[in-house]
Amino acid sequence: MKHKLVYMDHAATTAVHPRVLEAMLPYFSQIYGNPSSIYYIAQEARKAVDEARANVGNILGCKPGEVIFTSGGTESDNTALKGAALALRKEGNHIITSAIEHHAVLHTCHYLEEFGFKVTYLPVDRFGLVSADDLEKAITDKTILVSIMLANNEIGTIEPVAEFARLVRDKSKQRKIVFHTDAVQGTGALDLDVNKLGVDMLSLSAHKFQGPKGVGVLFMRKGTPFMPQQTGGAQENNRRAGTENVSGIVGTSVALKMAADNRESNSRYCQGLRDRLREGIMSKIGEVYLNGHPTQRLPNNLSLAFQYVEGESILLHLDLLGIAASSGSACTTGSNDPSHVLVATRLPEELAHGSLRFTVGTDNTDEDVDYVLSVLPGIVQKLREMSPLTSAAVRNKKAGS
């Protein structure tokens, strides 16, 4: 029997909004000129890119020239970290980040370590929060770059980035320490005004907010030390060579404006669905624990750890019933290792393997929540009855009585 799709994995990707697709279509087949050329059809494409850049700058509270279009959040993170680190390598070689960053940041830091950079990976508490004291203590006279994410993609915890940025600014009055934030998961839920956040660089990915895949944004404050990582042309003001993805850039601009305009109402709606889902699951299923901060979290994120059962097994059963969720980051699906984010919060490995993430969106309904609540308890019960972990737990309880 085929079931209706109930999509609750919006942190992994989102459907392109019809208005976004409509705005993109002319640039595939009508206004298809290369924006670097001088004739009419090319200049119409250039105009579209310029308007999109101005629109994104307006939403981020920055100048249009501080907006760089990339191929996605991963490239934006890579470009920010490598570009700043290499530009400042004569000033110092120390980078600070957190243990729960997306792998686009962590793997870039590992890459830079191969070239002589030293990286401090700040720990987090059990809620996934970085300590300002730890950050302050980590800064040395060799520190050139700090990268702390705005909101975690797996557990939804929101970091006090504005506070961290102020701290770094106070510590870097004699020399520049660049502050970058991966804000990929915050779009549509958090205020992305770069001046309120106080950051020098900020990364976004269009497909996380109903824009197209393969397009990203990197805000780079004027005067930020930077060495281009993609060369071969003068595009993006000589900071990112390559013919612009005009249709994708237009779609990103439209999607970002929709996300910003509807941020408060969409957040309230998603939080209502998420809270009802959480309350329902915890009232119907025993030994379930919340991952991440109880209140300082993204409004659509629900990350739960189920005792005595594998999260992947729950996912497979949900999929057979038409429900799409996740066991963590979509970029690490297929790995047998527990989530590095959950490990960093010191969640026991057994619970880390039993974790599940639901991320709701505005296309979800109360009926979707009811459907999940009608099938999930039975799935968990069935898997627990089959699990050797449950049997061992029962034996241990009997032995202790």
PDB file of C-alpha atoms in Angstrom, residues 63-231:
ATOM      1  CA  LYS A  63      26.151  46.444   0.909  1.00  0.00           C
ATOM      2  CA  PRO A  64      25.502  44.577  -2.363  1.00  0.00           C
ATOM      3  CA  GLY A  65      29.242  44.408  -2.980  1.00  0.00           C
ATOM      4  CA  GLU A  66      29.651  42.389   0.221  1.00  0.00           C
ATOM      5  CA  VAL A  67      27.523  39.548  -1.211  1.00  0.00           C
ATOM      6  CA  ILE A  68      29.232  36.660  -3.025  1.00  0.00           C
ATOM      7  CA  PHE A  69      27.178  33.981  -4.770  1.00  0.00           C
ATOM      8  CA  THR A  70      28.577  30.438  -4.527  1.00  0.00           C
ATOM      9  CA  SER A  71      27.488  26.877  -5.298  1.00  0.00           C
ATOM     10  CA  GLY A  72      26.103  26.270  -1.789  1.00  0.00           C
ATOM     11  CA  GLY A  73      26.766  26.300   1.932  1.00  0.00           C
ATOM     12  CA  THR A  74      29.711  23.925   1.660  1.00  0.00           C
ATOM     13  CA  GLU A  75      31.532  26.158  -0.802  1.00  0.00           C
ATOM     14  CA  SER A  76      30.685  29.251   1.242  1.00  0.00           C
ATOM     15  CA  ASP A  77      32.179  27.674   4.375  1.00  0.00           C
ATOM     16  CA  ASN A  78      35.257  26.421   2.511  1.00  0.00           C
ATOM     17  CA  THR A  79      35.807  29.760   0.802  1.00  0.00           C
ATOM     18  CA  ALA A  80      35.414  31.763   4.013  1.00  0.00           C
ATOM     19  CA  LEU A  81      37.796  29.663   6.109  1.00  0.00           C
ATOM     20  CA  LYS A  82      40.473  28.992   3.507  1.00  0.00           C
ATOM     21  CA  GLY A  83      40.301  32.486   2.073  1.00  0.00           C
ATOM     22  CA  ALA A  84      40.702  34.242   5.426  1.00  0.00           C
ATOM     23  CA  ALA A  85      43.265  31.810   6.851  1.00  0.00           C
ATOM     24  CA  LEU A  86      45.555  32.020   3.829  1.00  0.00           C
ATOM     25  CA  ALA A  87      45.257  35.796   3.650  1.00  0.00           C
ATOM     26  CA  LEU A  88      46.303  36.104   7.313  1.00  0.00           C
ATOM     27  CA  ARG A  89      48.903  33.332   7.476  1.00  0.00           C
ATOM     28  CA  LYS A  90      51.720  35.843   7.993  1.00  0.00           C
ATOM     29  CA  GLU A  91      49.884  37.287  11.009  1.00  0.00           C
ATOM     30  CA  GLY A  92      49.227  33.975  12.746  1.00  0.00           C
ATOM     31  CA  ASN A  93      48.220  30.356  12.262  1.00  0.00           C
ATOM     32  CA  HIS A  94      45.594  29.702  14.949  1.00  0.00           C
ATOM     33  CA  ILE A  95      41.933  28.974  14.172  1.00  0.00           C
ATOM     34  CA  ILE A  96      39.105  28.441  16.664  1.00  0.00           C
ATOM     35  CA  THR A  97      35.899  26.532  15.934  1.00  0.00           C
ATOM     36  CA  SER A  98      33.493  24.281  17.830  1.00  0.00           C
ATOM     37  CA  ALA A  99      33.261  20.516  18.069  1.00  0.00           C
ATOM     38  CA  ILE A 100      29.704  20.501  16.682  1.00  0.00           C
ATOM     39  CA  GLU A 101      30.210  22.391  13.422  1.00  0.00           C
ATOM     40  CA  HIS A 102      28.966  21.006  10.132  1.00  0.00           C
ATOM     41  CA  HIS A 103      31.604  18.909   8.377  1.00  0.00           C
ATOM     42  CA  ALA A 104      31.930  21.662   5.759  1.00  0.00           C
ATOM     43  CA  VAL A 105      33.697  23.621   8.501  1.00  0.00           C
ATOM     44  CA  LEU A 106      35.338  20.757  10.415  1.00  0.00           C
ATOM     45  CA  HIS A 107      36.828  19.092   7.339  1.00  0.00           C
ATOM     46  CA  THR A 108      38.079  22.455   6.093  1.00  0.00           C
ATOM     47  CA  CYS A 109      39.815  22.976   9.427  1.00  0.00           C
ATOM     48  CA  HIS A 110      41.367  19.507   9.142  1.00  0.00           C
ATOM     49  CA  TYR A 111      42.544  20.441   5.645  1.00  0.00           C
ATOM     50  CA  LEU A 112      44.149  23.645   6.919  1.00  0.00           C
ATOM     51  CA  GLU A 113      45.922  21.702   9.656  1.00  0.00           C
ATOM     52  CA  GLU A 114      47.763  19.839   6.896  1.00  0.00           C
ATOM     53  CA  PHE A 115      49.278  23.188   5.892  1.00  0.00           C
ATOM     54  CA  GLY A 116      50.540  24.144   9.328  1.00  0.00           C
ATOM     55  CA  PHE A 117      47.499  25.841  10.864  1.00  0.00           C
ATOM     56  CA  LYS A 118      46.620  24.999  14.468  1.00  0.00           C
ATOM     57  CA  VAL A 119      42.958  24.508  15.302  1.00  0.00           C
ATOM     58  CA  THR A 120      41.216  24.603  18.672  1.00  0.00           C
ATOM     59  CA  TYR A 121      37.920  22.690  18.716  1.00  0.00           C
ATOM     60  CA  LEU A 122      35.857  24.168  21.550  1.00  0.00           C
ATOM     61  CA  PRO A 123      33.752  21.732  23.590  1.00  0.00           C
ATOM     62  CA  VAL A 124      30.034  22.190  24.201  1.00  0.00           C
ATOM     63  CA  ASP A 125      27.817  21.471  27.184  1.00  0.00           C
ATOM     64  CA  ARG A 126      25.133  18.780  27.204  1.00  0.00           C
ATOM     65  CA  PHE A 127      22.765  21.141  25.373  1.00  0.00           C
ATOM     66  CA  GLY A 128      25.259  21.845  22.592  1.00  0.00           C
ATOM     67  CA  LEU A 129      26.172  25.363  23.731  1.00  0.00           C
ATOM     68  CA  VAL A 130      29.671  26.786  23.369  1.00  0.00           C
ATOM     69  CA  SER A 131      30.980  28.651  26.432  1.00  0.00           C
ATOM     70  CA  ALA A 132      32.056  32.277  25.992  1.00  0.00           C
ATOM     71  CA  ASP A 133      34.675  31.682  28.695  1.00  0.00           C
ATOM     72  CA  ASP A 134      36.131  28.783  26.711  1.00  0.00           C
ATOM     73  CA  LEU A 135      36.248  30.950  23.603  1.00  0.00           C
ATOM     74  CA  GLU A 136      37.972  33.805  25.401  1.00  0.00           C
ATOM     75  CA  LYS A 137      40.575  31.480  26.949  1.00  0.00           C
ATOM     76  CA  ALA A 138      41.289  29.894  23.563  1.00  0.00           C
ATOM     77  CA  ILE A 139      42.253  33.174  21.868  1.00  0.00           C
ATOM     78  CA  THR A 140      46.012  33.673  21.590  1.00  0.00           C
ATOM     79  CA  ASP A 141      48.299  36.181  19.924  1.00  0.00           C
ATOM     80  CA  LYS A 142      48.369  33.801  16.948  1.00  0.00           C
ATOM     81  CA  THR A 143      44.585  33.579  16.509  1.00  0.00           C
ATOM     82  CA  ILE A 144      43.441  34.831  13.101  1.00  0.00           C
ATOM     83  CA  LEU A 145      40.047  33.199  12.564  1.00  0.00           C
ATOM     84  CA  VAL A 146      37.012  32.078  14.594  1.00  0.00           C
ATOM     85  CA  SER A 147      34.105  30.102  13.090  1.00  0.00           C
ATOM     86  CA  ILE A 148      31.068  29.254  15.249  1.00  0.00           C
ATOM     87  CA  MET A 149      27.769  28.209  13.701  1.00  0.00           C
ATOM     88  CA  LEU A 150      24.596  30.200  14.304  1.00  0.00           C
ATOM     89  CA  ALA A 151      22.386  27.142  14.834  1.00  0.00           C
ATOM     90  CA  ASN A 152      23.209  23.458  14.812  1.00  0.00           C
ATOM     91  CA  ASN A 153      21.802  21.397  11.965  1.00  0.00           C
ATOM     92  CA  GLU A 154      21.332  18.211  14.009  1.00  0.00           C
ATOM     93  CA  ILE A 155      20.086  19.252  17.446  1.00  0.00           C
ATOM     94  CA  GLY A 156      18.819  22.750  16.655  1.00  0.00           C
ATOM     95  CA  THR A 157      20.697  24.564  19.441  1.00  0.00           C
ATOM     96  CA  ILE A 158      21.140  28.290  18.746  1.00  0.00           C
ATOM     97  CA  GLU A 159      24.537  29.719  19.677  1.00  0.00           C
ATOM     98  CA  PRO A 160      24.935  33.293  21.060  1.00  0.00           C
ATOM     99  CA  VAL A 161      26.952  34.362  18.027  1.00  0.00           C
ATOM    100  CA  ALA A 162      26.517  38.111  18.604  1.00  0.00           C
ATOM    101  CA  GLU A 163      28.048  37.724  22.073  1.00  0.00           C
ATOM    102  CA  PHE A 164      30.938  35.699  20.667  1.00  0.00           C
ATOM    103  CA  ALA A 165      31.556  38.233  17.903  1.00  0.00           C
ATOM    104  CA  ARG A 166      31.720  41.093  20.433  1.00  0.00           C
ATOM    105  CA  LEU A 167      34.165  39.114  22.531  1.00  0.00           C
ATOM    106  CA  VAL A 168      36.403  38.476  19.526  1.00  0.00           C
ATOM    107  CA  ARG A 169      36.264  42.147  18.491  1.00  0.00           C
ATOM    108  CA  ASP A 170      37.317  43.220  21.976  1.00  0.00           C
ATOM    109  CA  LYS A 171      40.221  40.780  21.805  1.00  0.00           C
ATOM    110  CA  SER A 172      41.347  41.869  18.355  1.00  0.00           C
ATOM    111  CA  LYS A 173      41.728  45.630  18.649  1.00  0.00           C
ATOM    112  CA  GLN A 174      45.447  45.457  17.879  1.00  0.00           C
ATOM    113  CA  ARG A 175      45.115  43.055  14.937  1.00  0.00           C
ATOM    114  CA  LYS A 176      42.367  41.491  12.879  1.00  0.00           C
ATOM    115  CA  ILE A 177      40.655  38.249  13.941  1.00  0.00           C
ATOM    116  CA  VAL A 178      38.053  37.294  11.350  1.00  0.00           C
ATOM    117  CA  PHE A 179      34.741  35.955  12.702  1.00  0.00           C
ATOM    118  CA  HIS A 180      32.705  33.621  10.475  1.00  0.00           C
ATOM    119  CA  THR A 181      29.369  31.954  11.160  1.00  0.00           C
ATOM    120  CA  ASP A 182      27.691  29.119   9.308  1.00  0.00           C
ATOM    121  CA  ALA A 183      24.084  30.365   9.272  1.00  0.00           C
ATOM    122  CA  VAL A 184      22.782  27.731   6.851  1.00  0.00           C
ATOM    123  CA  GLN A 185      20.173  26.365   9.262  1.00  0.00           C
ATOM    124  CA  GLY A 186      19.108  29.752  10.625  1.00  0.00           C
ATOM    125  CA  THR A 187      17.515  31.166   7.477  1.00  0.00           C
ATOM    126  CA  GLY A 188      13.786  31.681   7.869  1.00  0.00           C
ATOM    127  CA  ALA A 189      13.983  31.272  11.635  1.00  0.00           C
ATOM    128  CA  LEU A 190      16.583  33.771  12.891  1.00  0.00           C
ATOM    129  CA  ASP A 191      17.506  37.392  12.226  1.00  0.00           C
ATOM    130  CA  LEU A 192      20.418  37.340   9.775  1.00  0.00           C
ATOM    131  CA  ASP A 193      21.313  41.035  10.037  1.00  0.00           C
ATOM    132  CA  VAL A 194      25.104  40.840   9.870  1.00  0.00           C
ATOM    133  CA  ASN A 195      25.565  44.068  11.815  1.00  0.00           C
ATOM    134  CA  LYS A 196      23.447  42.827  14.720  1.00  0.00           C
ATOM    135  CA  LEU A 197      25.381  39.566  14.636  1.00  0.00           C
ATOM    136  CA  GLY A 198      28.670  41.446  14.309  1.00  0.00           C
ATOM    137  CA  VAL A 199      30.226  38.873  11.980  1.00  0.00           C
ATOM    138  CA  ASP A 200      32.775  39.385   9.202  1.00  0.00           C
ATOM    139  CA  MET A 201      31.560  36.426   7.131  1.00  0.00           C
ATOM    140  CA  LEU A 202      28.299  34.474   6.983  1.00  0.00           C
ATOM    141  CA  SER A 203      27.308  31.412   4.929  1.00  0.00           C
ATOM    142  CA  LEU A 204      23.883  30.483   3.517  1.00  0.00           C
ATOM    143  CA  SER A 205      22.543  27.698   1.290  1.00  0.00           C
ATOM    144  CA  ALA A 206      19.488  28.325  -0.889  1.00  0.00           C
ATOM    145  CA  HIS A 207      17.979  24.845  -0.813  1.00  0.00           C
ATOM    146  CA  LYS A 208      17.453  25.107   2.944  1.00  0.00           C
ATOM    147  CA  PHE A 209      14.852  27.861   2.479  1.00  0.00           C
ATOM    148  CA  GLN A 210      12.865  26.741  -0.573  1.00  0.00           C
ATOM    149  CA  GLY A 211      15.441  27.936  -3.076  1.00  0.00           C
ATOM    150  CA  PRO A 212      17.314  25.847  -5.661  1.00  0.00           C
ATOM    151  CA  LYS A 213      20.086  23.382  -4.898  1.00  0.00           C
ATOM    152  CA  GLY A 214      23.585  24.315  -6.006  1.00  0.00           C
ATOM    153  CA  VAL A 215      23.428  27.975  -4.958  1.00  0.00           C
ATOM    154  CA  GLY A 216      24.798  29.621  -1.836  1.00  0.00           C
ATOM    155  CA  VAL A 217      25.639  33.007  -0.400  1.00  0.00           C
ATOM    156  CA  LEU A 218      28.762  34.213   1.348  1.00  0.00           C
ATOM    157  CA  PHE A 219      28.601  37.585   3.059  1.00  0.00           C
ATOM    158  CA  MET A 220      32.069  39.098   3.330  1.00  0.00           C
ATOM    159  CA  ARG A 221      32.385  42.415   5.125  1.00  0.00           C
ATOM    160  CA  LYS A 222      34.371  45.034   3.228  1.00  0.00           C
ATOM    161  CA  GLY A 223      38.012  45.012   4.306  1.00  0.00           C
ATOM    162  CA  THR A 224      38.003  41.400   5.488  1.00  0.00           C
ATOM    163  CA  PRO A 225      41.352  39.791   4.624  1.00  0.00           C
ATOM    164  CA  PHE A 226      40.699  37.241   1.881  1.00  0.00           C
ATOM    165  CA  MET A 227      42.490  35.180  -0.742  1.00  0.00           C
ATOM    166  CA  PRO A 228      40.215  33.955  -3.568  1.00  0.00           C
ATOM    167  CA  GLN A 229      39.888  30.168  -3.737  1.00  0.00           C
ATOM    168  CA  GLN A 230      38.461  29.918  -7.247  1.00  0.00           C
ATOM    169  CA  THR A 231      40.360  31.763  -9.950  1.00  0.00           C
TER     170      THR A 231
END
